[in-house]
Amino acid sequence: MSTTAATEPSQERPRVLPPDETAIAQAAALITSGRLVAFPTETVYGLGGDATNGAAVAAIFAAKGRPAFNPLIVHVSDLVAAETLGQFSELARRLAVAFWPGPLTLVVPRVTNCPISLLATAGLDTLAIRVPDHTVARHLLSVCGRPLAAPSANPSGRLSPTQARDVADALSAIDVPLVLDGGPCRVGLESTVVAVTGAIATLLRPGGLARSAIEAVAGPLAEAGEDHGAPASPGRLASHYAPGLPLRLNATSVLPDEALLAFGPHVPVGAHLTLNLSPGGDMAEAAANLFAMLRTLDASGARAIAAMAVPTHGLGEAINDRLSRAAVR
Ligand code: TXA
Ligand code: MG
């Protein structure tokens, strides 16, 4: 390998642009020609490519180093567009109407002759689809006029990016020529993934839409089985969303060489660095801060990260899911 890593083209950072008309037109042209563009959504930044173009989808897997058995979420402008790709039962439609645009992904059967690349759905006969609630994502979708496959714009297994800079730090310009900068993501956690392939809805991944909100519309959610074969939703792999440093959970005290991820008003003192997800105990604020704070603690020079317990209600279910997977090494 070359020793001139800094001048290696693969080390070049993607271009980061404010999402004005010109940048969005450039992004759409790149996507139409089969290239990838990172763009903001309300949940996390996505690494987008033309979902109907197998080569573009393959480039997404390659840029992330993502196992090809892990299918991607397809983003569309609205439910009408979604229904040209997937079969929506009455229940699926009810959920879409209630929560789209927003942080809910629905897994539904593919329609016959579905134009989405089979690679995007990892050969499954189902499709994960959502309508993002972010002006930049929606503008890009409408200018592209095609569905965008977009996983979170991070190397596979690592923390999802909630700011444009996180994407530019981790991916190369060779794979991702352009990042549209929409500022920090409002929700900060990936979408909640719910399968509606039969009569009941199954929670595949807790996320930015709380279970209670979904259950108010769909009734009690079934739980995904984690027993055998390919995972029902590979976002549920045991080790995922991992920072570089070891992460210790349920900390009630902290060592001087640990960086502390705190929650609530009563925080142990003495850490190398302390960041508080929400001093007032607000779950939405905590969700929005989670990944960005983990990144900062990870880069703080501490030996390890200690995280205080976070309640499990509301978005706490997804926060605890991400923390427990980040702690598995
Ligand atoms: O908020 C989000 O969902 C972000 C933004 C960019 O939209 N995207 C995202 O994508 O988190 P990704 O690829 O990192 O996560 C997709 C999740 C994975 O857990 C995957 O296994 C699951 O959705 N999934 C995708 N297609 C599926 C399918 N057909 N059946 C079951 N699970 C599926
Ligand atoms: Mg991801």
Coordinates of N, CA and C and ligand atoms in Angstrom, one line a residue, residues 41 43-46 64 66 70-73 75 105 107 121 124 126-128 130 150-152 189-191 193 204-205 232-236, ligand 1:
T41 N -32.0 13.7 6.2 CA -33.4 13.4 6.4 C -33.7 13.8 7.9
T43 N -34.3 12.0 10.3 CA -33.7 11.0 11.2 C -32.2 11.0 11.3
V44 N -31.5 10.6 10.2 CA -30.1 10.7 10.1 C -29.8 11.0 8.6
Y45 N -28.5 11.2 8.3 CA -28.1 11.4 6.9 C -28.2 10.1 6.1
G46 N -28.7 10.1 4.9 CA -28.8 8.9 4.1 C -27.7 8.9 3.0
K64 N -20.3 1.5 1.9 CA -20.5 1.3 3.3 C -19.8 0.1 3.9
R66 N -21.1 -2.8 3.5 CA -22.3 -3.4 4.1 C -22.5 -4.8 3.6
N70 N -28.1 -7.4 3.9 CA -28.8 -6.4 4.7 C -29.5 -5.4 3.7
P71 N -30.8 -5.6 3.6 CA -31.5 -4.8 2.6 C -31.6 -3.3 2.9
L72 N -31.9 -2.5 1.9 CA -31.9 -1.0 2.1 C -33.3 -0.5 2.1
I73 N -33.5 0.7 2.7 CA -34.7 1.4 2.7 C -34.9 2.2 1.4
H75 N -36.7 5.4 -0.4 CA -37.3 6.6 -0.1 C -38.1 7.1 -1.3
T105 N -40.6 3.5 8.7 CA -40.4 2.7 7.5 C -41.3 1.5 7.5
V107 N -42.3 -2.2 5.9 CA -41.9 -3.3 5.1 C -43.2 -4.0 4.6
T121 N -33.2 -5.0 -2.1 CA -34.0 -5.7 -1.1 C -33.4 -7.0 -0.8
L124 N -35.1 -10.3 -1.2 CA -36.4 -10.6 -0.5 C -37.6 -10.2 -1.4
T126 N -40.0 -8.7 -0.2 CA -40.6 -7.5 0.5 C -39.7 -6.3 0.3
L127 N -40.3 -5.1 0.6 CA -39.6 -3.9 0.3 C -39.8 -3.0 1.6
A128 N -38.7 -2.3 2.0 CA -38.8 -1.4 3.1 C -38.9 0.0 2.5
R130 N -40.1 4.4 2.9 CA -40.6 5.5 3.7 C -40.6 6.8 3.0
A150 N -31.5 4.4 0.3 CA -30.6 5.2 1.1 C -30.5 4.6 2.5
P151 N -29.4 3.9 2.8 CA -29.1 3.5 4.2 C -28.5 4.7 4.9
S152 N -28.3 4.6 6.2 CA -27.6 5.7 6.9 C -26.2 5.8 6.3
L189 N -32.3 9.7 15.4 CA -32.3 8.2 15.5 C -32.9 7.7 14.1
E190 N -32.5 6.6 13.7 CA -33.0 6.0 12.4 C -34.5 5.8 12.6
S191 N -35.2 5.7 11.4 CA -36.7 5.4 11.5 C -37.0 4.1 12.2
V193 N -38.8 0.7 12.1 CA -39.1 -0.2 11.0 C -40.2 -1.2 11.4
L204 N -39.7 -4.3 13.7 CA -38.4 -4.9 13.3 C -37.3 -4.1 13.9
R205 N -37.4 -2.8 14.1 CA -36.4 -2.0 14.6 C -37.0 -0.8 15.3
A232 N -34.3 -11.0 10.7 CA -35.5 -10.5 10.1 C -35.2 -9.0 9.7
S233 N -34.5 -8.3 10.5 CA -34.1 -7.0 10.2 C -32.6 -6.8 10.7
P234 N -31.7 -6.7 9.8 CA -30.3 -6.8 10.2 C -29.9 -5.6 11.0
G235 N -30.7 -4.5 11.1 CA -30.4 -3.5 12.0 C -30.4 -4.0 13.5
R236 N -30.9 -5.2 13.6 CA -31.0 -5.8 15.0 C -29.8 -6.8 15.2
Ligands
TXA1 O1 -34.0 6.7 9.3 C1 -33.6 5.8 8.5 O2 -34.3 4.7 8.4 C2 -32.4 6.0 7.7 C3 -32.6 7.2 6.8 C4 -31.5 7.5 5.8 O3 -33.8 7.0 6.1 N1 -32.0 4.9 6.9 C5 -31.6 3.7 7.5 O4 -31.3 2.7 6.7 O5 -31.4 3.6 8.7 P1 -30.4 1.4 7.0 O6 -30.2 0.8 5.7 O7 -29.3 1.8 7.8 O8 -31.4 0.5 7.8 C6 -32.4 -0.2 7.1 C7 -33.1 -1.2 8.1 C8 -32.1 -2.3 8.4 O9 -32.3 -2.7 9.7 C9 -32.7 -3.4 7.4 O10 -32.4 -4.7 7.8 C10 -34.1 -3.1 7.4 O11 -34.2 -1.7 7.5 N2 -34.8 -3.6 6.2 C11 -34.7 -3.1 4.9 N3 -35.4 -3.8 4.1 C12 -36.0 -4.8 4.8 C13 -36.9 -5.8 4.4 N4 -37.3 -6.0 3.2 N5 -37.3 -6.7 5.4 C14 -36.9 -6.4 6.7 N6 -36.1 -5.5 7.1 C15 -35.6 -4.6 6.1

